[in-house]
Coordinates of N, CA, C and O in Angstrom, one line a residue:
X1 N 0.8 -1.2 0.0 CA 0.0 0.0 0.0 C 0.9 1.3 0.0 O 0.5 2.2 -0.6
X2 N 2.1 1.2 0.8 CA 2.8 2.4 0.9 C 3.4 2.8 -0.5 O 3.5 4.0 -0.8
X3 N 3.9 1.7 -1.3 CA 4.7 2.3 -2.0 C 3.5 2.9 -3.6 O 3.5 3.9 -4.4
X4 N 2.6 1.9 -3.6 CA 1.4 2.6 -4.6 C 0.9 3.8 -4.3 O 0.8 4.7 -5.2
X5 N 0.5 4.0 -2.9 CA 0.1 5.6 -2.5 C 1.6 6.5 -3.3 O 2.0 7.1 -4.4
X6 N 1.9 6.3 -2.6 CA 3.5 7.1 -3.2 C 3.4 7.4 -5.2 O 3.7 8.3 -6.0
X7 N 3.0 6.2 -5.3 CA 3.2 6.5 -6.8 C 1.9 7.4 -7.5 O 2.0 8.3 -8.3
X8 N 0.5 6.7 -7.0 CA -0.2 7.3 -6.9 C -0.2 8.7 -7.0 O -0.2 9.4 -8.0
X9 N -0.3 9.2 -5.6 CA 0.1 10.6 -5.1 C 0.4 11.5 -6.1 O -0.2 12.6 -6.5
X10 N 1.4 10.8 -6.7 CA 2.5 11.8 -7.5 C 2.1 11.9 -8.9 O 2.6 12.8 -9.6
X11 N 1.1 10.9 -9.5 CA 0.9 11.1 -10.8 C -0.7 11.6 -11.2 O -1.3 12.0 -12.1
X12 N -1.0 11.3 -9.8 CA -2.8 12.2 -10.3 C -3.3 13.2 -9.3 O -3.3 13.0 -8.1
X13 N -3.8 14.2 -9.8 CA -4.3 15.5 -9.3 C -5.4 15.5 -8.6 O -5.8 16.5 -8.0
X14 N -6.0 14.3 -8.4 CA -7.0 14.1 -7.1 C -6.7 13.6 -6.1 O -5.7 12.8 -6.0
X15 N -7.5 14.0 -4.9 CA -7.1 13.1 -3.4 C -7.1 11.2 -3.6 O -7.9 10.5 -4.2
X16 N -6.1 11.1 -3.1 CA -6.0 9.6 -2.6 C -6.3 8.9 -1.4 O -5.5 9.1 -0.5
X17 N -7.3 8.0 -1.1 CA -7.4 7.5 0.5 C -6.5 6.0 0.2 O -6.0 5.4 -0.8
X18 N -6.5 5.8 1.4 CA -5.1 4.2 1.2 C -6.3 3.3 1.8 O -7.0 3.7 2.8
X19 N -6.3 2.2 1.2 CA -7.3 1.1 2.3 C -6.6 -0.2 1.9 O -6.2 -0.5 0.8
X20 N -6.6 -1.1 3.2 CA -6.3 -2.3 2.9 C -4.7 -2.5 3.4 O -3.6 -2.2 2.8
X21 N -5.0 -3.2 4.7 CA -3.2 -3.1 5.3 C -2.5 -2.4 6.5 O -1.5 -2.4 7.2
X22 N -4.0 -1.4 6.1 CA -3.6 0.4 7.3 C -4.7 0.1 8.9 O -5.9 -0.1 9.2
X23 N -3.0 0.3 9.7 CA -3.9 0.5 11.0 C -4.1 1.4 11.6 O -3.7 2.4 11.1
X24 N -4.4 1.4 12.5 CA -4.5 3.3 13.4 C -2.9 3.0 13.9 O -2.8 3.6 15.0
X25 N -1.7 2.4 13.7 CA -0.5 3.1 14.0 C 0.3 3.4 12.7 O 1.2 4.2 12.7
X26 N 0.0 2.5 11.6 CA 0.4 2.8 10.3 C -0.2 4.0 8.8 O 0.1 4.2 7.7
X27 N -1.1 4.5 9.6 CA -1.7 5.3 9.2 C -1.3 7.0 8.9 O -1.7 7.8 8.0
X28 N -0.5 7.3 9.8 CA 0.3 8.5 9.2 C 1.4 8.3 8.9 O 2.0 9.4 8.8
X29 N 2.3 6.9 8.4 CA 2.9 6.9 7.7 C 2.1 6.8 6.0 O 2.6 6.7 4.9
X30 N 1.5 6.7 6.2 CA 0.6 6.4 4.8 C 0.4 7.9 4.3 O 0.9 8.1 3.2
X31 N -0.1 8.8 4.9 CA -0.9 9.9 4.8 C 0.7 10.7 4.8 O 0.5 11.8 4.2
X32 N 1.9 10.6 5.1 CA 2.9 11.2 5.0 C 3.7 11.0 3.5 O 4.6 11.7 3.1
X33 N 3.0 9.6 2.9 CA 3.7 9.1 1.6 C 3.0 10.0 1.0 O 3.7 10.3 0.1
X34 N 1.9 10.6 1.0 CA 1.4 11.3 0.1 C -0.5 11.1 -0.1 O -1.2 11.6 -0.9
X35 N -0.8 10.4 0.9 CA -2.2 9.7 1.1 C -3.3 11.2 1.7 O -2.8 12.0 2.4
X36 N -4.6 11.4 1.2 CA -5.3 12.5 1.7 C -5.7 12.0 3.0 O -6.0 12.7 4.0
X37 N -5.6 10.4 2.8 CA -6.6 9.9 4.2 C -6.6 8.2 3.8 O -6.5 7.6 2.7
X38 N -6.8 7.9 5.1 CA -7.0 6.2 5.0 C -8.1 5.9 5.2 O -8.9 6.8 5.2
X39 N -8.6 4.6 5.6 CA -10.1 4.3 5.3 C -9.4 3.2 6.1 O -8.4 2.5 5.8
X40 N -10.3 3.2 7.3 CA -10.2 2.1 8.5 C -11.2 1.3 8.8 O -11.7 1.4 9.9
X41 N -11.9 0.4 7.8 CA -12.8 -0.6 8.4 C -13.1 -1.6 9.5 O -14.0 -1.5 10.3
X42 N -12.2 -2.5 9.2 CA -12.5 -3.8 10.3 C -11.9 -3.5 11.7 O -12.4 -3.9 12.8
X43 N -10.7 -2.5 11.4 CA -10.0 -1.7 12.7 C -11.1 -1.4 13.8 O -10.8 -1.6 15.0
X44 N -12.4 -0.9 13.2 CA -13.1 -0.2 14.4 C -14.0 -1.2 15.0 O -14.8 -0.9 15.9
X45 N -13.9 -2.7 14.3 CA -14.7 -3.6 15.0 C -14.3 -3.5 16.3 O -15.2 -3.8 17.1
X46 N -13.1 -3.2 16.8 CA -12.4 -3.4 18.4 C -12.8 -2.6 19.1 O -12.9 -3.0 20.2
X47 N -13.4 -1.2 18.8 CA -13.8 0.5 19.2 C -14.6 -0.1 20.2 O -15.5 -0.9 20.0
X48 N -14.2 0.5 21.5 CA -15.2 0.4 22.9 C -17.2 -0.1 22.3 O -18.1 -0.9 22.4
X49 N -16.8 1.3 21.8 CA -18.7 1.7 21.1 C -18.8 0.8 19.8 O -19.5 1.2 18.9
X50 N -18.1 -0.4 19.7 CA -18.9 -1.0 18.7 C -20.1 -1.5 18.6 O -20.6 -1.5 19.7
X51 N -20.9 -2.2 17.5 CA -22.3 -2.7 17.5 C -21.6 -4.6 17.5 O -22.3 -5.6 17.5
X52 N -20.4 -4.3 17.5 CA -20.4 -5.8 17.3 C -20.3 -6.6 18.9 O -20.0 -5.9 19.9
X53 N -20.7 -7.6 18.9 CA -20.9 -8.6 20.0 C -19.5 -8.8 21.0 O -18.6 -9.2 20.3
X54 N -19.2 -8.7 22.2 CA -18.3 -8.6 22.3 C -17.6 -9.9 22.2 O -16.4 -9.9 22.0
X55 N -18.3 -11.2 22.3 CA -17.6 -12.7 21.5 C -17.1 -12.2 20.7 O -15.9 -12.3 20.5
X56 N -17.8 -11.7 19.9 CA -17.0 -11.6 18.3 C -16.1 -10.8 18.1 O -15.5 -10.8 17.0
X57 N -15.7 -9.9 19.0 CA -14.6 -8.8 19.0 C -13.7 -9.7 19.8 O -12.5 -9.5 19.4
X58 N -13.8 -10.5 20.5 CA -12.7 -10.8 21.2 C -12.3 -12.2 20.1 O -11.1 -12.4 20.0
X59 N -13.0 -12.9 19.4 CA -12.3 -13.7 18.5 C -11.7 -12.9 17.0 O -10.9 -13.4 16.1
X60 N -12.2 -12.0 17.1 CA -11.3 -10.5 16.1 C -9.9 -10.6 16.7 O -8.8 -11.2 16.3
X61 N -10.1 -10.0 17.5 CA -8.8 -9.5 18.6 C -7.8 -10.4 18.5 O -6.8 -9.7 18.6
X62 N -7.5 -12.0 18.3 CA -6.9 -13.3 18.2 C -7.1 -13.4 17.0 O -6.1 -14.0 16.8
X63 N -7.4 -13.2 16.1 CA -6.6 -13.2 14.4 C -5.4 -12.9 14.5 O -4.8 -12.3 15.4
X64 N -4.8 -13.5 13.4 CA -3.2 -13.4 13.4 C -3.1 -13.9 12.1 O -2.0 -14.4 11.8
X65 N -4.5 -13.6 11.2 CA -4.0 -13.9 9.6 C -3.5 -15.5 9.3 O -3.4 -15.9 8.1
X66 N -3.3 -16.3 10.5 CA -3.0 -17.4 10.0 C -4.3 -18.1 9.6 O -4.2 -19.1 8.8
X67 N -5.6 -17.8 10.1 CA -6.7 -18.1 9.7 C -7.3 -17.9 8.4 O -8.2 -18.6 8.0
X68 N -6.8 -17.2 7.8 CA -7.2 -17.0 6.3 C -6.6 -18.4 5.3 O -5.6 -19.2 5.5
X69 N -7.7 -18.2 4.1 CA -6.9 -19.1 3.1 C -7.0 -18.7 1.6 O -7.8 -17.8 1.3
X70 N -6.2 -19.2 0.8 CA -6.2 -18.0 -0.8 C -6.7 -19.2 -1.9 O -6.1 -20.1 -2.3
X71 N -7.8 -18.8 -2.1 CA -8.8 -20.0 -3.4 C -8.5 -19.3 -4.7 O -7.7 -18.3 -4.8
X72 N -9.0 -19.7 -5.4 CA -8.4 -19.2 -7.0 C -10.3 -19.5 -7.1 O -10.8 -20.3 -6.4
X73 N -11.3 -18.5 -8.2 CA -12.4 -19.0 -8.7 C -12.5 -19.5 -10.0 O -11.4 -19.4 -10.4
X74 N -13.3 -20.1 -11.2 CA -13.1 -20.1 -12.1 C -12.1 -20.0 -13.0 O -11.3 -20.8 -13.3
X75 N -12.3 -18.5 -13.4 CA -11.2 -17.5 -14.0 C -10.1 -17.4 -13.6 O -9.4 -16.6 -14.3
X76 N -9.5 -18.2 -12.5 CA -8.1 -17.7 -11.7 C -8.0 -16.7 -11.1 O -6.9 -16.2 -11.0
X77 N -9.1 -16.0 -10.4 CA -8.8 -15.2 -9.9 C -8.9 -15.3 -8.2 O -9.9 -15.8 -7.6
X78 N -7.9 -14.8 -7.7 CA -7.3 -15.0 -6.5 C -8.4 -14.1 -5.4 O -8.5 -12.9 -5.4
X79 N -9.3 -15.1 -4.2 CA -10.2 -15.0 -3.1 C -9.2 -15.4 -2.1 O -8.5 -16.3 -2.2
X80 N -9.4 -14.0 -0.7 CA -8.6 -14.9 0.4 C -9.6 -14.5 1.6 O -9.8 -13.5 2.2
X81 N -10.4 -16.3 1.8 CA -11.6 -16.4 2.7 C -10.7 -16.4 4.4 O -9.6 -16.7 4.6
X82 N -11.4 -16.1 5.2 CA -11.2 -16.5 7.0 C -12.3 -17.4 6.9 O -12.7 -18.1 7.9

């Protein structure tokens, strides 16, 4: 993500947000490469004030990405399910 913002940034005259990778501590390095702003989804599942269940935030919290897996569909094109 960092080094696309970066390229990004530099070749087109509109704002860029970064998603995908960015956490609330990697995030102003993002926005320093040249990003207008990041876009924090599943990050805020953890937020005190979430709607989510707190079971389910606390088996959030224990991801460690080794849970995911990477399928190919028809076409070859690359899905990575939890």
């Amino acid at each position: 993500t960092y080094v696309l913002i970066q390229q990004c940034a530099r070749s087109i005259n509109i704002p860029v947000f970064a998603s995908g990778g960015i956490g609330a501590h990697s995030a102003s390095a993002v926005v320093a490469g040249g990003a207008a702003g990041v876009v924090l989804d599943s990050q805020t599942y953890l937020c005190r004030d979430s709607a989510i269940p707190i079971d389910v935030q606390l088996r959030f919290e224990r991801l460690d990405g080794s849970e995911t897996a990477l399928l190919r569909d028809s076409k070859s094109n690359a899905i990575r399910v939890m």
